[in-house]
mmCIF file of N, CA and C in Angstrom:
data_model
loop_
_atom_site.group_PDB
_atom_site.id
_atom_site.type_symbol
_atom_site.label_atom_id
_atom_site.label_comp_id
_atom_site.label_asym_id
_atom_site.label_seq_id
_atom_site.Cartn_x
_atom_site.Cartn_y
_atom_site.Cartn_z
ATOM 1 N N MET H 1 -19.038 42.373 -38.279
ATOM 2 C CA MET H 1 -18.393 42.329 -36.928
ATOM 3 C C MET H 1 -18.877 41.298 -36.027
ATOM 4 N N ILE H 2 -20.186 41.279 -36.159
ATOM 5 C CA ILE H 2 -20.888 40.588 -35.362
ATOM 6 C C ILE H 2 -20.722 38.873 -35.659
ATOM 7 N N LYS H 3 -20.695 38.879 -37.186
ATOM 8 C CA LYS H 3 -20.720 37.688 -37.989
ATOM 9 C C LYS H 3 -18.973 36.910 -37.233
ATOM 10 N N LYS H 4 -17.936 37.804 -37.366
ATOM 11 C CA LYS H 4 -16.647 37.538 -36.931
ATOM 12 C C LYS H 4 -16.755 36.996 -35.851
ATOM 13 N N ASN H 5 -17.040 37.475 -34.680
ATOM 14 C CA ASN H 5 -17.105 37.278 -33.391
ATOM 15 C C ASN H 5 -18.189 36.074 -33.052
ATOM 16 N N PHE H 6 -18.974 35.955 -33.661
ATOM 17 C CA PHE H 6 -19.930 34.542 -33.573
ATOM 18 C C PHE H 6 -19.149 33.489 -34.133
ATOM 19 N N LEU H 7 -18.436 33.586 -35.511
ATOM 20 C CA LEU H 7 -17.611 32.615 -35.681
ATOM 21 C C LEU H 7 -16.471 32.131 -35.103
ATOM 22 N N GLY H 8 -15.895 33.304 -34.563
ATOM 23 C CA GLY H 8 -14.775 32.875 -33.364
ATOM 24 C C GLY H 8 -15.384 32.484 -32.313
ATOM 25 N N ALA H 9 -16.431 32.693 -31.587
ATOM 26 C CA ALA H 9 -16.971 32.044 -30.721
ATOM 27 C C ALA H 9 -17.139 30.382 -30.980
ATOM 28 N N VAL H 10 -17.785 30.021 -31.917
ATOM 29 C CA VAL H 10 -18.182 28.801 -32.647
ATOM 30 C C VAL H 10 -17.021 28.031 -32.754
ATOM 31 N N LEU H 11 -15.983 28.511 -33.351
ATOM 32 C CA LEU H 11 -14.536 27.632 -33.414
ATOM 33 C C LEU H 11 -13.745 27.573 -31.790
ATOM 34 N N VAL H 12 -13.891 28.355 -31.370
ATOM 35 C CA VAL H 12 -13.493 28.197 -29.801
ATOM 36 C C VAL H 12 -14.212 27.076 -29.124
ATOM 37 N N GLY H 13 -15.466 27.221 -29.056
ATOM 38 C CA GLY H 13 -16.426 25.977 -28.602
ATOM 39 C C GLY H 13 -15.960 24.903 -29.091
ATOM 40 N N ILE H 14 -16.014 24.718 -30.719
ATOM 41 C CA ILE H 14 -15.539 23.462 -31.216
ATOM 42 C C ILE H 14 -14.115 22.715 -30.659
ATOM 43 N N PHE H 15 -13.246 24.057 -30.833
ATOM 44 C CA PHE H 15 -11.625 23.475 -30.019
ATOM 45 C C PHE H 15 -11.863 22.813 -28.724
ATOM 46 N N LEU H 16 -12.965 23.495 -27.930
ATOM 47 C CA LEU H 16 -13.024 23.230 -26.201
ATOM 48 C C LEU H 16 -13.347 21.764 -26.427
ATOM 49 N N VAL H 17 -14.724 21.515 -27.194
ATOM 50 C CA VAL H 17 -15.314 20.380 -26.872
ATOM 51 C C VAL H 17 -14.237 19.238 -27.068
ATOM 52 N N GLY H 18 -13.469 19.687 -28.475
ATOM 53 C CA GLY H 18 -12.599 18.464 -29.074
ATOM 54 C C GLY H 18 -11.387 17.903 -28.074
ATOM 55 N N THR H 19 -11.084 18.954 -27.505
ATOM 56 C CA THR H 19 -9.918 18.587 -26.458
ATOM 57 C C THR H 19 -10.744 17.910 -25.271
ATOM 58 N N SER H 20 -11.889 17.961 -24.959
ATOM 59 C CA SER H 20 -12.393 17.659 -23.997
ATOM 60 C C SER H 20 -12.520 15.848 -24.071
ATOM 61 N N TYR H 21 -13.063 15.775 -25.211
ATOM 62 C CA TYR H 21 -13.199 14.602 -25.712
ATOM 63 C C TYR H 21 -11.696 13.696 -25.783
ATOM 64 N N ALA H 22 -10.791 14.492 -26.084
ATOM 65 C CA ALA H 22 -9.539 13.745 -26.314
ATOM 66 C C ALA H 22 -8.717 13.386 -24.864
ATOM 67 N N GLN H 23 -9.292 14.397 -24.178
ATOM 68 C CA GLN H 23 -8.757 13.890 -22.327
ATOM 69 C C GLN H 23 -9.524 12.598 -22.298
ATOM 70 N N ASP H 24 -10.755 12.604 -22.598
ATOM 71 C CA ASP H 24 -11.557 11.262 -22.245
ATOM 72 C C ASP H 24 -11.019 9.960 -22.883
ATOM 73 N N ALA H 25 -10.222 9.810 -23.541
ATOM 74 C CA ALA H 25 -9.866 8.774 -24.553
ATOM 75 C C ALA H 25 -9.152 8.182 -23.643
ATOM 76 N N PRO H 26 -9.315 6.791 -23.909
ATOM 77 C CA PRO H 26 -8.412 6.054 -23.377
ATOM 78 C C PRO H 26 -6.983 5.989 -23.688
ATOM 79 N N ASP H 27 -5.790 5.659 -23.198
ATOM 80 C CA ASP H 27 -4.322 5.725 -23.610
ATOM 81 C C ASP H 27 -4.306 4.649 -24.145
ATOM 82 N N GLN H 28 -4.002 4.802 -25.677
ATOM 83 C CA GLN H 28 -3.531 3.815 -26.473
ATOM 84 C C GLN H 28 -1.911 3.517 -26.332
ATOM 85 N N SER H 29 -1.133 4.329 -25.804
ATOM 86 C CA SER H 29 0.322 4.154 -25.678
ATOM 87 C C SER H 29 0.696 2.997 -24.731
ATOM 88 N N ASN H 30 -0.299 2.351 -24.070
ATOM 89 C CA ASN H 30 0.086 1.195 -23.144
ATOM 90 C C ASN H 30 -0.884 0.346 -23.243
ATOM 91 N N PRO H 31 -1.057 -0.300 -24.349
ATOM 92 C CA PRO H 31 -2.362 -1.327 -24.730
ATOM 93 C C PRO H 31 -2.152 -2.466 -23.569
ATOM 94 N N PRO H 32 -3.723 -3.012 -22.841
ATOM 95 C CA PRO H 32 -3.300 -4.341 -22.221
ATOM 96 C C PRO H 32 -2.479 -5.378 -23.003
ATOM 97 N N GLN H 33 -1.928 -6.289 -22.061
ATOM 98 C CA GLN H 33 -1.016 -7.436 -22.387
ATOM 99 C C GLN H 33 -1.940 -8.457 -22.974
ATOM 100 N N ASP H 34 -1.492 -9.151 -23.955
ATOM 101 C CA ASP H 34 -1.989 -10.454 -24.582
ATOM 102 C C ASP H 34 -2.032 -11.539 -23.489
ATOM 103 N N GLN H 35 -3.378 -12.432 -23.604
ATOM 104 C CA GLN H 35 -2.893 -13.566 -22.635
ATOM 105 C C GLN H 35 -2.381 -14.792 -23.298
ATOM 106 N N GLY H 36 -1.748 -15.248 -22.594
ATOM 107 C CA GLY H 36 -1.105 -16.679 -23.164
ATOM 108 C C GLY H 36 -2.095 -17.981 -23.502
ATOM 109 N N SER H 37 -1.645 -18.795 -24.019
ATOM 110 C CA SER H 37 -2.291 -19.836 -24.578
ATOM 111 C C SER H 37 -3.206 -20.519 -23.285
ATOM 112 N N ASP H 38 -2.670 -20.277 -22.059
ATOM 113 C CA ASP H 38 -3.559 -21.188 -20.824
ATOM 114 C C ASP H 38 -4.053 -20.162 -20.013
ATOM 115 N N GLY H 39 -4.451 -18.741 -21.017
ATOM 116 C CA GLY H 39 -5.273 -17.824 -19.941
ATOM 117 C C GLY H 39 -4.327 -17.023 -18.960
ATOM 118 N N GLU H 40 -3.018 -17.332 -18.968
ATOM 119 C CA GLU H 40 -2.252 -16.485 -17.925
ATOM 120 C C GLU H 40 -1.831 -15.466 -18.613
ATOM 121 N N HIS H 41 -1.847 -14.246 -17.796
ATOM 122 C CA HIS H 41 -1.687 -12.888 -18.397
ATOM 123 C C HIS H 41 -0.148 -13.007 -18.526
ATOM 124 N N ALA H 42 0.433 -12.558 -19.692
ATOM 125 C CA ALA H 42 1.848 -12.231 -19.726
ATOM 126 C C ALA H 42 2.350 -11.408 -18.815
ATOM 127 N N HIS H 43 3.565 -11.982 -18.536
ATOM 128 C CA HIS H 43 4.129 -10.755 -17.602
ATOM 129 C C HIS H 43 3.651 -10.656 -16.093
ATOM 130 N N HIS H 44 2.418 -11.343 -16.002
ATOM 131 C CA HIS H 44 1.970 -11.248 -14.868
ATOM 132 C C HIS H 44 2.389 -12.465 -13.630
ATOM 133 N N THR H 45 2.246 -12.604 -12.486
ATOM 134 C CA THR H 45 2.400 -13.124 -11.558
ATOM 135 C C THR H 45 1.040 -14.205 -11.057
ATOM 136 N N PRO H 46 1.199 -15.345 -11.145
ATOM 137 C CA PRO H 46 -0.136 -16.195 -10.935
ATOM 138 C C PRO H 46 -0.532 -15.799 -9.286
ATOM 139 N N PRO H 47 -1.568 -15.857 -9.168
ATOM 140 C CA PRO H 47 -2.385 -16.042 -7.512
ATOM 141 C C PRO H 47 -1.825 -16.556 -6.658
ATOM 142 N N GLN H 48 -1.554 -16.073 -5.552
ATOM 143 C CA GLN H 48 -0.778 -16.811 -4.437
ATOM 144 C C GLN H 48 -1.294 -18.305 -4.161
ATOM 145 N N ALA H 49 -2.615 -18.349 -4.050
ATOM 146 C CA ALA H 49 -3.064 -19.398 -4.150
ATOM 147 C C ALA H 49 -2.808 -20.556 -4.926
ATOM 148 N N ALA H 50 -2.749 -20.177 -6.238
ATOM 149 C CA ALA H 50 -2.038 -21.159 -7.236
ATOM 150 C C ALA H 50 -0.545 -21.389 -7.268
ATOM 151 N N ILE H 51 0.278 -20.605 -6.675
ATOM 152 C CA ILE H 51 1.582 -20.846 -6.215
ATOM 153 C C ILE H 51 1.787 -21.660 -5.170
ATOM 154 N N ASP H 52 1.099 -21.418 -4.252
ATOM 155 C CA ASP H 52 0.923 -22.409 -2.863
ATOM 156 C C ASP H 52 0.438 -23.858 -3.171
ATOM 157 N N ALA H 53 -0.530 -23.962 -3.956
ATOM 158 C CA ALA H 53 -0.629 -25.212 -4.438
ATOM 159 C C ALA H 53 0.213 -26.287 -5.273
ATOM 160 N N CYS H 54 1.302 -25.568 -5.300
ATOM 161 C CA CYS H 54 2.394 -26.514 -5.809
ATOM 162 C C CYS H 54 3.687 -26.645 -5.149
ATOM 163 N N SER H 55 3.690 -25.846 -4.050
ATOM 164 C CA SER H 55 4.605 -26.073 -3.153
ATOM 165 C C SER H 55 5.186 -27.539 -2.660
ATOM 166 N N GLY H 56 6.335 -28.084 -3.040
ATOM 167 C CA GLY H 56 6.886 -29.163 -2.916
ATOM 168 C C GLY H 56 6.469 -29.901 -3.898
ATOM 169 N N LYS H 57 5.962 -29.534 -4.943
ATOM 170 C CA LYS H 57 5.627 -30.608 -6.082
ATOM 171 C C LYS H 57 6.156 -30.219 -7.494
ATOM 172 N N SER H 58 6.486 -31.013 -8.206
ATOM 173 C CA SER H 58 6.852 -30.886 -9.403
ATOM 174 C C SER H 58 6.070 -30.617 -10.646
ATOM 175 N N ALA H 59 6.526 -30.019 -11.645
ATOM 176 C CA ALA H 59 6.030 -29.597 -13.153
ATOM 177 C C ALA H 59 5.159 -30.984 -13.280
ATOM 178 N N GLY H 60 3.866 -30.685 -13.788
ATOM 179 C CA GLY H 60 3.212 -32.357 -14.212
ATOM 180 C C GLY H 60 2.340 -32.412 -13.217
ATOM 181 N N ASP H 61 2.907 -32.287 -11.957
ATOM 182 C CA ASP H 61 1.930 -32.828 -10.434
ATOM 183 C C ASP H 61 0.592 -32.145 -10.674
ATOM 184 N N THR H 62 -0.621 -33.338 -10.327
ATOM 185 C CA THR H 62 -1.958 -32.621 -10.295
ATOM 186 C C THR H 62 -1.955 -31.480 -8.905
ATOM 187 N N CYS H 63 -2.693 -30.502 -9.085
ATOM 188 C CA CYS H 63 -2.962 -29.853 -8.202
ATOM 189 C C CYS H 63 -4.213 -29.155 -7.854
ATOM 190 N N ASP H 64 -4.802 -28.665 -6.795
ATOM 191 C CA ASP H 64 -5.991 -27.824 -6.881
ATOM 192 C C ASP H 64 -6.399 -26.708 -5.670
ATOM 193 N N TYR H 65 -6.957 -25.682 -6.088
ATOM 194 C CA TYR H 65 -6.712 -24.684 -5.027
ATOM 195 C C TYR H 65 -8.072 -23.809 -5.137
ATOM 196 N N THR H 66 -8.338 -22.687 -4.478
ATOM 197 C CA THR H 66 -9.144 -21.969 -4.247
ATOM 198 C C THR H 66 -8.889 -20.692 -4.597
ATOM 199 N N ASN H 67 -9.722 -19.996 -5.613
ATOM 200 C CA ASN H 67 -9.321 -18.950 -5.935
ATOM 201 C C ASN H 67 -9.827 -17.599 -5.206
ATOM 202 N N ALA H 68 -9.616 -16.330 -5.325
ATOM 203 C CA ALA H 68 -10.032 -15.320 -4.319
ATOM 204 C C ALA H 68 -11.665 -15.194 -4.584
ATOM 205 N N LYS H 69 -12.524 -15.966 -5.639
ATOM 206 C CA LYS H 69 -13.795 -15.709 -5.497
ATOM 207 C C LYS H 69 -14.480 -16.968 -4.874
ATOM 208 N N GLY H 70 -13.610 -17.968 -4.233
ATOM 209 C CA GLY H 70 -14.214 -18.940 -3.471
ATOM 210 C C GLY H 70 -14.219 -20.140 -4.482
ATOM 211 N N GLU H 71 -14.037 -20.267 -5.837
ATOM 212 C CA GLU H 71 -14.066 -21.349 -6.449
ATOM 213 C C GLU H 71 -12.673 -22.348 -6.739
ATOM 214 N N ASP H 72 -13.360 -23.556 -6.433
ATOM 215 C CA ASP H 72 -12.144 -24.710 -6.558
ATOM 216 C C ASP H 72 -11.571 -24.582 -7.913
ATOM 217 N N LYS H 73 -10.499 -24.724 -7.950
ATOM 218 C CA LYS H 73 -9.804 -24.856 -9.399
ATOM 219 C C LYS H 73 -8.967 -26.164 -9.173
ATOM 220 N N ALA H 74 -8.728 -27.068 -10.281
ATOM 221 C CA ALA H 74 -7.836 -28.047 -10.492
ATOM 222 C C ALA H 74 -7.009 -27.885 -11.679
ATOM 223 N N GLY H 75 -5.729 -28.717 -11.741
ATOM 224 C CA GLY H 75 -5.095 -28.571 -12.841
ATOM 225 C C GLY H 75 -3.926 -29.309 -12.736
ATOM 226 N N ALA H 76 -2.543 -28.866 -12.920
ATOM 227 C CA ALA H 76 -1.284 -29.557 -13.217
ATOM 228 C C ALA H 76 -0.295 -28.509 -12.702
ATOM 229 N N CYS H 77 0.539 -28.444 -12.110
ATOM 230 C CA CYS H 77 1.739 -27.640 -11.760
ATOM 231 C C CYS H 77 2.668 -27.398 -12.801
ATOM 232 N N ALA H 78 2.878 -25.895 -13.123
ATOM 233 C CA ALA H 78 3.509 -25.831 -14.505
ATOM 234 C C ALA H 78 4.388 -24.496 -14.182
ATOM 235 N N ASN H 79 5.337 -24.293 -14.907
ATOM 236 C CA ASN H 79 6.482 -23.021 -14.597
ATOM 237 C C ASN H 79 5.641 -22.139 -15.606
ATOM 238 N N THR H 80 5.862 -20.643 -15.001
ATOM 239 C CA THR H 80 5.716 -19.608 -15.648
ATOM 240 C C THR H 80 6.389 -19.320 -16.881
ATOM 241 N N SER H 81 6.137 -18.684 -17.805
ATOM 242 C CA SER H 81 6.937 -18.336 -18.873
ATOM 243 C C SER H 81 8.465 -18.030 -18.524
ATOM 244 N N ASP H 82 8.531 -17.489 -17.617
ATOM 245 C CA ASP H 82 10.184 -17.200 -17.356
ATOM 246 C C ASP H 82 10.420 -18.016 -16.516
ATOM 247 N N GLY H 83 9.963 -19.358 -16.205
ATOM 248 C CA GLY H 83 10.628 -20.500 -15.619
ATOM 249 C C GLY H 83 10.822 -20.037 -13.992
ATOM 250 N N GLN H 84 10.279 -19.033 -13.475
ATOM 251 C CA GLN H 84 10.990 -18.875 -11.890
ATOM 252 C C GLN H 84 9.814 -19.333 -10.956
ATOM 253 N N THR H 85 8.502 -19.678 -11.337
ATOM 254 C CA THR H 85 7.479 -19.953 -10.703
ATOM 255 C C THR H 85 6.843 -21.155 -11.119
ATOM 256 N N LEU H 86 6.852 -22.065 -9.785
ATOM 257 C CA LEU H 86 6.073 -23.083 -10.035
ATOM 258 C C LEU H 86 4.412 -22.970 -9.470
ATOM 259 N N PHE H 87 3.409 -23.107 -10.416
ATOM 260 C CA PHE H 87 2.100 -22.588 -10.266
ATOM 261 C C PHE H 87 1.062 -23.354 -10.426
ATOM 262 N N CYS H 88 -0.047 -23.603 -10.190
ATOM 263 C CA CYS H 88 -1.042 -24.558 -10.300
ATOM 264 C C CYS H 88 -1.711 -23.967 -11.626
ATOM 265 N N LYS H 89 -1.586 -24.720 -12.837
ATOM 266 C CA LYS H 89 -2.274 -24.289 -13.981
ATOM 267 C C LYS H 89 -3.537 -24.931 -14.176
ATOM 268 N N ARG H 90 -4.580 -24.014 -14.496
ATOM 269 C CA ARG H 90 -5.825 -24.968 -14.384
ATOM 270 C C ARG H 90 -5.841 -25.676 -15.823
ATOM 271 N N SER H 91 -6.630 -26.843 -15.425
ATOM 272 C CA SER H 91 -7.295 -27.429 -16.687
ATOM 273 C C SER H 91 -8.297 -26.573 -17.349
ATOM 274 N N LYS H 92 -8.284 -27.029 -18.577
ATOM 275 C CA LYS H 92 -9.252 -26.235 -19.426
ATOM 276 C C LYS H 92 -10.441 -27.122 -19.408
ATOM 277 N N PRO H 93 -11.706 -26.549 -18.965
ATOM 278 C CA PRO H 93 -12.771 -27.681 -19.602
ATOM 279 C C PRO H 93 -13.101 -28.536 -20.471
ATOM 280 N N ALA H 94 -13.747 -29.557 -20.780
ATOM 281 C CA ALA H 94 -13.634 -30.526 -21.763
ATOM 282 C C ALA H 94 -14.814 -29.629 -22.545
ATOM 283 N N ASN H 95 -14.544 -29.726 -24.065
ATOM 284 C CA ASN H 95 -15.601 -28.804 -24.755
ATOM 285 C C ASN H 95 -16.717 -29.776 -25.150
ATOM 286 N N ASN H 96 -17.692 -29.367 -24.827
ATOM 287 C CA ASN H 96 -18.926 -30.656 -25.112
ATOM 288 C C ASN H 96 -19.544 -30.044 -26.055
ATOM 289 N N GLY H 97 -19.287 -29.459 -27.297
ATOM 290 C CA GLY H 97 -19.840 -29.006 -28.236
ATOM 291 C C GLY H 97 -20.131 -29.488 -29.545
#
């Protein structure tokens, strides 16, 4: 009888530990969005500073802005993938390798 109670307690303990780990596991039902080739997150709005930098400009015009971290960025105005917003798309740094 003691062996059955011990075995039952061990099984309950394993079950409880397993469910605890399952609750801590990251949610895989909604994985993070991939980044586009220009580094812009798919379906995300560019920073307001990047949008403001192209106000009154056309696609292809040069632009610059300061990001939220205080870093100066330069690039060219481009449309978002949905074509609704013109923003300053950062230039990729030259590959010096």
